[in-house]
GROMACS .gro file of C-alpha atoms in nm:
model
  295
    1MET     CA    1  -2.524   2.449   1.366
    2MET     CA    2  -2.650   2.372   1.717
    3ASN     CA    3  -2.954   2.146   1.743
    4PRO     CA    4  -3.263   2.348   1.859
    5LEU     CA    5  -3.357   2.066   2.098
    6PHE     CA    6  -3.010   2.082   2.256
    7LYS     CA    7  -3.047   2.461   2.290
    8LYS     CA    8  -3.374   2.414   2.478
    9LYS     CA    9  -3.223   2.150   2.708
   10LYS     CA   10  -2.921   2.373   2.774
   11ALA     CA   11  -3.146   2.669   2.855
   12ALA     CA   12  -3.351   2.455   3.092
   13MET     CA   13  -3.033   2.328   3.259
   14PHE     CA   14  -2.910   2.682   3.323
   15LEU     CA   15  -3.256   2.785   3.443
   16PHE     CA   16  -3.269   2.509   3.705
   17ALA     CA   17  -2.905   2.563   3.810
   18ALA     CA   18  -2.936   2.942   3.842
   19PRO     CA   19  -3.113   2.951   4.184
   20VAL     CA   20  -2.848   2.723   4.337
   21VAL     CA   21  -2.563   2.927   4.188
   22ILE     CA   22  -2.719   3.254   4.307
   23LEU     CA   23  -2.781   3.116   4.657
   24PHE     CA   24  -2.427   2.975   4.675
   25SER     CA   25  -2.286   3.312   4.568
   26ILE     CA   26  -2.489   3.503   4.829
   27ILE     CA   27  -2.409   3.265   5.116
   28ILE     CA   28  -2.050   3.161   5.032
   29VAL     CA   29  -1.876   3.352   4.754
   30ILE     CA   30  -1.971   3.712   4.838
   31PRO     CA   31  -1.891   3.680   5.214
   32LEU     CA   32  -1.555   3.521   5.124
   33ILE     CA   33  -1.470   3.810   4.894
   34GLN     CA   34  -1.575   4.059   5.163
   35SER     CA   35  -1.363   3.879   5.425
   36ALA     CA   36  -1.064   3.873   5.190
   37ALA     CA   37  -1.100   4.248   5.130
   38MET     CA   38  -1.145   4.320   5.502
   39SER     CA   39  -0.832   4.121   5.588
   40PHE     CA   40  -0.624   4.404   5.442
   41THR     CA   41  -0.777   4.663   5.675
   42GLU     CA   42  -0.776   4.770   6.038
   43TRP     CA   43  -1.136   4.792   6.160
   44ASP     CA   44  -1.291   4.783   6.506
   45GLY     CA   45  -1.651   4.751   6.385
   46ILE     CA   46  -1.735   5.116   6.463
   47ASN     CA   47  -1.490   5.355   6.300
   48LYS     CA   48  -1.403   5.365   5.932
   49ALA     CA   49  -1.187   5.077   5.809
   50VAL     CA   50  -0.828   5.177   5.731
   51PHE     CA   51  -0.617   4.992   5.473
   52ASN     CA   52  -0.308   4.839   5.637
   53GLY     CA   53  -0.172   4.610   5.366
   54LEU     CA   54  -0.035   4.278   5.487
   55SER     CA   55  -0.008   4.381   5.852
   56ASN     CA   56  -0.281   4.140   5.966
   57TYR     CA   57  -0.116   3.847   5.791
   58LYS     CA   58   0.225   3.943   5.931
   59ARG     CA   59   0.075   3.955   6.279
   60LEU     CA   60  -0.087   3.614   6.227
   61PHE     CA   61   0.223   3.437   6.097
   62THR     CA   62   0.442   3.577   6.375
   63SER     CA   63   0.192   3.494   6.650
   64ARG     CA   64   0.291   3.228   6.904
   65ASP     CA   65  -0.074   3.122   6.914
   66LEU     CA   66  -0.051   3.009   6.550
   67ASN     CA   67   0.204   2.735   6.626
   68VAL     CA   68  -0.017   2.599   6.904
   69SER     CA   69  -0.324   2.620   6.679
   70ILE     CA   70  -0.157   2.434   6.391
   71ARG     CA   71  -0.031   2.163   6.629
   72ASN     CA   72  -0.375   2.120   6.782
   73SER     CA   73  -0.546   2.120   6.442
   74LEU     CA   74  -0.313   1.849   6.307
   75LEU     CA   75  -0.367   1.641   6.622
   76TYR     CA   76  -0.743   1.699   6.596
   77SER     CA   77  -0.748   1.591   6.231
   78ALA     CA   78  -0.538   1.280   6.291
   79ILE     CA   79  -0.739   1.147   6.586
   80LEU     CA   80  -1.071   1.240   6.428
   81THR     CA   81  -0.982   1.056   6.107
   82VAL     CA   82  -0.851   0.742   6.278
   83TYR     CA   83  -1.141   0.724   6.524
   84GLN     CA   84  -1.436   0.817   6.302
   85ILE     CA   85  -1.323   0.661   5.974
   86GLY     CA   86  -1.130   0.365   6.116
   87ILE     CA   87  -1.387   0.253   6.372
   88GLY     CA   88  -1.679   0.365   6.154
   89THR     CA   89  -1.557   0.155   5.859
   90LEU     CA   90  -1.505  -0.156   6.073
   91LEU     CA   91  -1.845  -0.123   6.239
   92ALA     CA   92  -2.015  -0.069   5.903
   93TYR     CA   93  -1.841  -0.378   5.761
   94PHE     CA   94  -1.942  -0.598   6.054
   95ILE     CA   95  -2.305  -0.484   6.038
   96VAL     CA   96  -2.323  -0.542   5.661
   97ASN     CA   97  -2.135  -0.871   5.633
   98PHE     CA   98  -2.198  -1.061   5.954
   99LYS     CA   99  -2.521  -1.207   6.085
  100ILE     CA  100  -2.575  -1.006   6.402
  101LYS     CA  101  -2.900  -1.001   6.594
  102GLY     CA  102  -3.043  -0.654   6.639
  103LYS     CA  103  -2.848  -0.487   6.357
  104ARG     CA  104  -3.089  -0.196   6.345
  105PHE     CA  105  -3.055  -0.145   6.721
  106PHE     CA  106  -2.675  -0.125   6.694
  107LYS     CA  107  -2.698   0.119   6.403
  108ASP     CA  108  -2.934   0.341   6.603
  109VAL     CA  109  -2.709   0.327   6.912
  110TYR     CA  110  -2.399   0.425   6.713
  111PHE     CA  111  -2.586   0.704   6.534
  112PHE     CA  112  -2.761   0.842   6.844
  113PRO     CA  113  -2.476   1.077   6.955
  114VAL     CA  114  -2.498   1.253   6.617
  115LEU     CA  115  -2.850   1.367   6.711
  116LEU     CA  116  -2.735   1.528   7.037
  117SER     CA  117  -2.650   1.897   7.043
  118VAL     CA  118  -2.286   1.996   7.085
  119SER     CA  119  -2.363   2.164   7.418
  120VAL     CA  120  -2.515   1.843   7.560
  121VAL     CA  121  -2.218   1.632   7.446
  122ALA     CA  122  -1.971   1.889   7.579
  123GLN     CA  123  -2.135   1.893   7.922
  124LEU     CA  124  -2.149   1.513   7.929
  125TRP     CA  125  -1.778   1.478   7.858
  126ILE     CA  126  -1.683   1.760   8.096
  127SER     CA  127  -1.847   1.547   8.365
  128ILE     CA  128  -1.665   1.234   8.244
  129TYR     CA  129  -1.328   1.413   8.260
  130HIS     CA  130  -1.394   1.592   8.592
  131GLY     CA  131  -1.093   1.577   8.823
  132ASP     CA  132  -1.286   1.477   9.138
  133PHE     CA  133  -1.588   1.269   9.036
  134GLY     CA  134  -1.531   1.209   8.664
  135LEU     CA  135  -1.582   0.861   8.522
  136VAL     CA  136  -1.227   0.838   8.382
  137ASN     CA  137  -1.065   0.909   8.718
  138GLN     CA  138  -1.313   0.685   8.900
  139LEU     CA  139  -1.231   0.394   8.671
  140SER     CA  140  -0.858   0.453   8.709
  141GLY     CA  141  -0.904   0.444   9.087
  142LEU     CA  142  -1.095   0.115   9.068
  143LEU     CA  143  -0.815  -0.033   8.858
  144GLY     CA  144  -0.562   0.069   9.122
  145SER     CA  145  -0.396   0.333   8.905
  146ASP     CA  146  -0.267   0.657   9.053
  147TRP     CA  147  -0.289   0.876   8.742
  148LYS     CA  148  -0.594   1.080   8.839
  149GLN     CA  149  -0.583   1.431   8.693
  150ASN     CA  150  -0.794   1.711   8.556
  151TRP     CA  151  -0.773   1.606   8.193
  152LEU     CA  152  -0.898   1.929   8.036
  153ASN     CA  153  -0.633   2.139   8.211
  154GLU     CA  154  -0.338   1.959   8.050
  155PRO     CA  155  -0.185   2.123   7.737
  156VAL     CA  156  -0.176   1.821   7.502
  157LYS     CA  157  -0.398   1.580   7.694
  158GLY     CA  158  -0.668   1.846   7.699
  159ILE     CA  159  -0.699   1.870   7.321
  160ILE     CA  160  -0.687   1.489   7.293
  161ALA     CA  161  -0.969   1.465   7.549
  162ILE     CA  162  -1.177   1.712   7.348
  163VAL     CA  163  -1.122   1.538   7.015
  164ILE     CA  164  -1.226   1.204   7.169
  165ALA     CA  165  -1.555   1.368   7.268
  166GLU     CA  166  -1.589   1.514   6.917
  167SER     CA  167  -1.511   1.177   6.760
  168TRP     CA  168  -1.767   0.999   6.977
  169LYS     CA  169  -2.033   1.245   6.867
  170GLY     CA  170  -1.963   1.225   6.493
  171MET     CA  171  -1.852   0.866   6.437
  172GLY     CA  172  -2.207   0.739   6.376
  173TYR     CA  173  -2.253   0.978   6.083
  174HIS     CA  174  -1.951   0.844   5.896
  175MET     CA  175  -2.038   0.486   5.989
  176LEU     CA  176  -2.383   0.533   5.834
  177ILE     CA  177  -2.265   0.674   5.500
  178ILE     CA  178  -1.992   0.408   5.472
  179TYR     CA  179  -2.252   0.145   5.564
  180ALA     CA  180  -2.474   0.272   5.280
  181ALA     CA  181  -2.181   0.252   5.037
  182MET     CA  182  -2.102  -0.105   5.144
  183LYS     CA  183  -2.466  -0.209   5.103
  184ASN     CA  184  -2.449  -0.087   4.743
  185VAL     CA  185  -2.159  -0.318   4.651
  186PRO     CA  186  -2.311  -0.581   4.416
  187ASP     CA  187  -2.339  -0.926   4.575
  188VAL     CA  188  -2.207  -1.086   4.257
  189TYR     CA  189  -1.851  -0.980   4.351
  190TYR     CA  190  -1.873  -1.156   4.687
  191GLU     CA  191  -2.030  -1.465   4.530
  192ALA     CA  192  -1.752  -1.485   4.270
  193SER     CA  193  -1.485  -1.442   4.539
  194ILE     CA  194  -1.634  -1.727   4.747
  195ILE     CA  195  -1.611  -1.954   4.441
  196ASP     CA  196  -1.245  -1.852   4.409
  197GLY     CA  197  -1.187  -1.941   4.775
  198ALA     CA  198  -1.157  -1.591   4.923
  199ASP     CA  199  -1.211  -1.547   5.296
  200LYS     CA  200  -1.371  -1.249   5.478
  201LYS     CA  201  -1.038  -1.069   5.516
  202GLN     CA  202  -0.960  -1.096   5.144
  203GLN     CA  203  -1.312  -0.983   5.056
  204PHE     CA  204  -1.271  -0.677   5.279
  205PHE     CA  205  -0.938  -0.564   5.132
  206HIS     CA  206  -0.997  -0.662   4.768
  207ILE     CA  207  -1.369  -0.597   4.722
  208THR     CA  208  -1.528  -0.389   4.998
  209LEU     CA  209  -1.257  -0.125   5.045
  210PRO     CA  210  -1.181  -0.064   4.674
  211LEU     CA  211  -1.551  -0.028   4.591
  212THR     CA  212  -1.626   0.209   4.880
  213VAL     CA  213  -1.306   0.415   4.864
  214SER     CA  214  -1.479   0.713   4.698
  215THR     CA  215  -1.721   0.741   4.993
  216ILE     CA  216  -1.443   0.687   5.248
  217LYS     CA  217  -1.241   0.959   5.071
  218VAL     CA  218  -1.522   1.209   5.125
  219SER     CA  219  -1.533   1.120   5.495
  220VAL     CA  220  -1.154   1.154   5.523
  221VAL     CA  221  -1.167   1.501   5.363
  222MET     CA  222  -1.443   1.603   5.605
  223CYS     CA  223  -1.249   1.479   5.910
  224ILE     CA  224  -0.911   1.628   5.812
  225THR     CA  225  -1.050   1.968   5.718
  226TYR     CA  226  -1.268   1.971   6.030
  227GLY     CA  227  -0.951   1.970   6.240
  228PHE     CA  228  -0.883   2.320   6.103
  229ARG     CA  229  -1.247   2.428   6.152
  230ALA     CA  230  -1.306   2.286   6.500
  231PHE     CA  231  -1.466   2.542   6.729
  232GLU     CA  232  -1.786   2.455   6.917
  233MET     CA  233  -1.668   2.158   7.123
  234ILE     CA  234  -1.340   2.328   7.214
  235TYR     CA  235  -1.507   2.655   7.307
  236LEU     CA  236  -1.770   2.485   7.523
  237MET     CA  237  -1.527   2.251   7.701
  238THR     CA  238  -1.223   2.474   7.761
  239GLY     CA  239  -1.278   2.808   7.587
  240GLY     CA  240  -0.936   2.758   7.427
  241GLY     CA  241  -0.763   2.733   7.764
  242PRO     CA  242  -0.594   2.696   7.994
  243GLY     CA  243  -0.403   2.985   7.840
  244ASN     CA  244  -0.384   2.906   7.470
  245SER     CA  245  -0.321   2.532   7.513
  246SER     CA  246  -0.636   2.422   7.327
  247TYR     CA  247  -0.640   2.698   7.066
  248THR     CA  248  -0.731   2.623   6.706
  249MET     CA  249  -0.750   2.880   6.428
  250PRO     CA  250  -1.129   2.926   6.464
  251ILE     CA  251  -1.075   2.995   6.837
  252MET     CA  252  -0.810   3.253   6.741
  253MET     CA  253  -1.055   3.406   6.495
  254TYR     CA  254  -1.332   3.421   6.755
  255LYS     CA  255  -1.103   3.589   7.009
  256ALA     CA  256  -0.986   3.841   6.748
  257LEU     CA  257  -1.340   3.926   6.641
  258PHE     CA  258  -1.535   3.927   6.966
  259SER     CA  259  -1.275   3.984   7.239
  260LEU     CA  260  -1.029   4.218   7.068
  261GLN     CA  261  -1.272   4.368   6.811
  262LYS     CA  262  -1.001   4.328   6.547
  263TYR     CA  263  -1.222   4.249   6.250
  264GLY     CA  264  -0.947   4.284   5.991
  265TYR     CA  265  -0.723   4.044   6.183
  266GLY     CA  266  -1.010   3.800   6.233
  267SER     CA  267  -1.086   3.812   5.860
  268ALA     CA  268  -0.721   3.735   5.781
  269ILE     CA  269  -0.744   3.425   6.001
  270ALA     CA  270  -1.067   3.325   5.823
  271VAL     CA  271  -0.900   3.357   5.482
  272VAL     CA  272  -0.607   3.138   5.592
  273ILE     CA  273  -0.851   2.875   5.726
  274VAL     CA  274  -1.030   2.864   5.389
  275VAL     CA  275  -0.701   2.838   5.198
  276ILE     CA  276  -0.578   2.554   5.423
  277CYS     CA  277  -0.905   2.359   5.395
  278VAL     CA  278  -0.930   2.397   5.016
  279GLY     CA  279  -0.561   2.310   4.977
  280MET     CA  280  -0.591   1.997   5.190
  281MET     CA  281  -0.903   1.890   5.002
  282LEU     CA  282  -0.723   1.921   4.666
  283ILE     CA  283  -0.416   1.735   4.796
  284ILE     CA  284  -0.625   1.448   4.935
  285ASN     CA  285  -0.822   1.421   4.610
  286LYS     CA  286  -0.499   1.414   4.409
  287LEU     CA  287  -0.334   1.153   4.633
  288THR     CA  288  -0.638   0.923   4.625
  289GLU     CA  289  -0.724   0.952   4.254
  290ARG     CA  290  -0.560   0.619   4.172
  291PHE     CA  291  -0.774   0.439   4.432
  292ASP     CA  292  -1.103   0.533   4.266
  293VAL     CA  293  -1.280   0.229   4.123
  294GLN     CA  294  -1.576   0.231   3.884
  295TYR     CA  295  -1.825  -0.056   3.881
   0.00000   0.00000   0.00000
């Protein structure tokens, strides 16, 4: 027979969890179900929706834009992960483990771009990449190089230029959460390693990284999945162009919804984005399970 006290605790637990579950269902679950249902229809937003089976998915998977979008998303994810997690982890480690004057100042400087709006960052980097007076071309001229170009108009270089801007904006966020994880590593491990003769490099790879891997894993998932959700920076800097050279799946979805008024097709793209992001999250969690360390 169940303990009455346990029954009361269980009831209280469900009572406190209910508002969150209801809110999550209203904001996330119900719209996802509606989008999934709409993806099997042809609807222009005005007339009655007509069921068309898998036509929207067939159109998506045979679209030439999809190949470009997948390529750009993979490139986006790779650069974003290396830049934000790689540099963010190193900066966090240096700030935590080395005696540097003005640590707080450096943390604030690295985090400052996170506070800027996407539109401000986009305009800043558009100016930096400008073909005539941009900082990149000006520096290349000073160095005697003759590779001046309009960076945002190049098919592959354009998406790389955008993801560098995106990485610059978001790196401070990941640096800060990794920094917090590193600060929580008990000093006793470092003290014991010093007694055993470990140097800074050995401490980093055998203590710091293993004990912060769960936090780093969350950041990696965020960066990789963001490559398939990237929209604002791309839309503001190139609008997906020139042509479709900087398309990602969210850009395709936006064009389908607001340019073509193909709401069923746009919903199909949204469903595929969700499936890809959830799938990648599960794969990353599975691959990194063995690296999780409890202390």
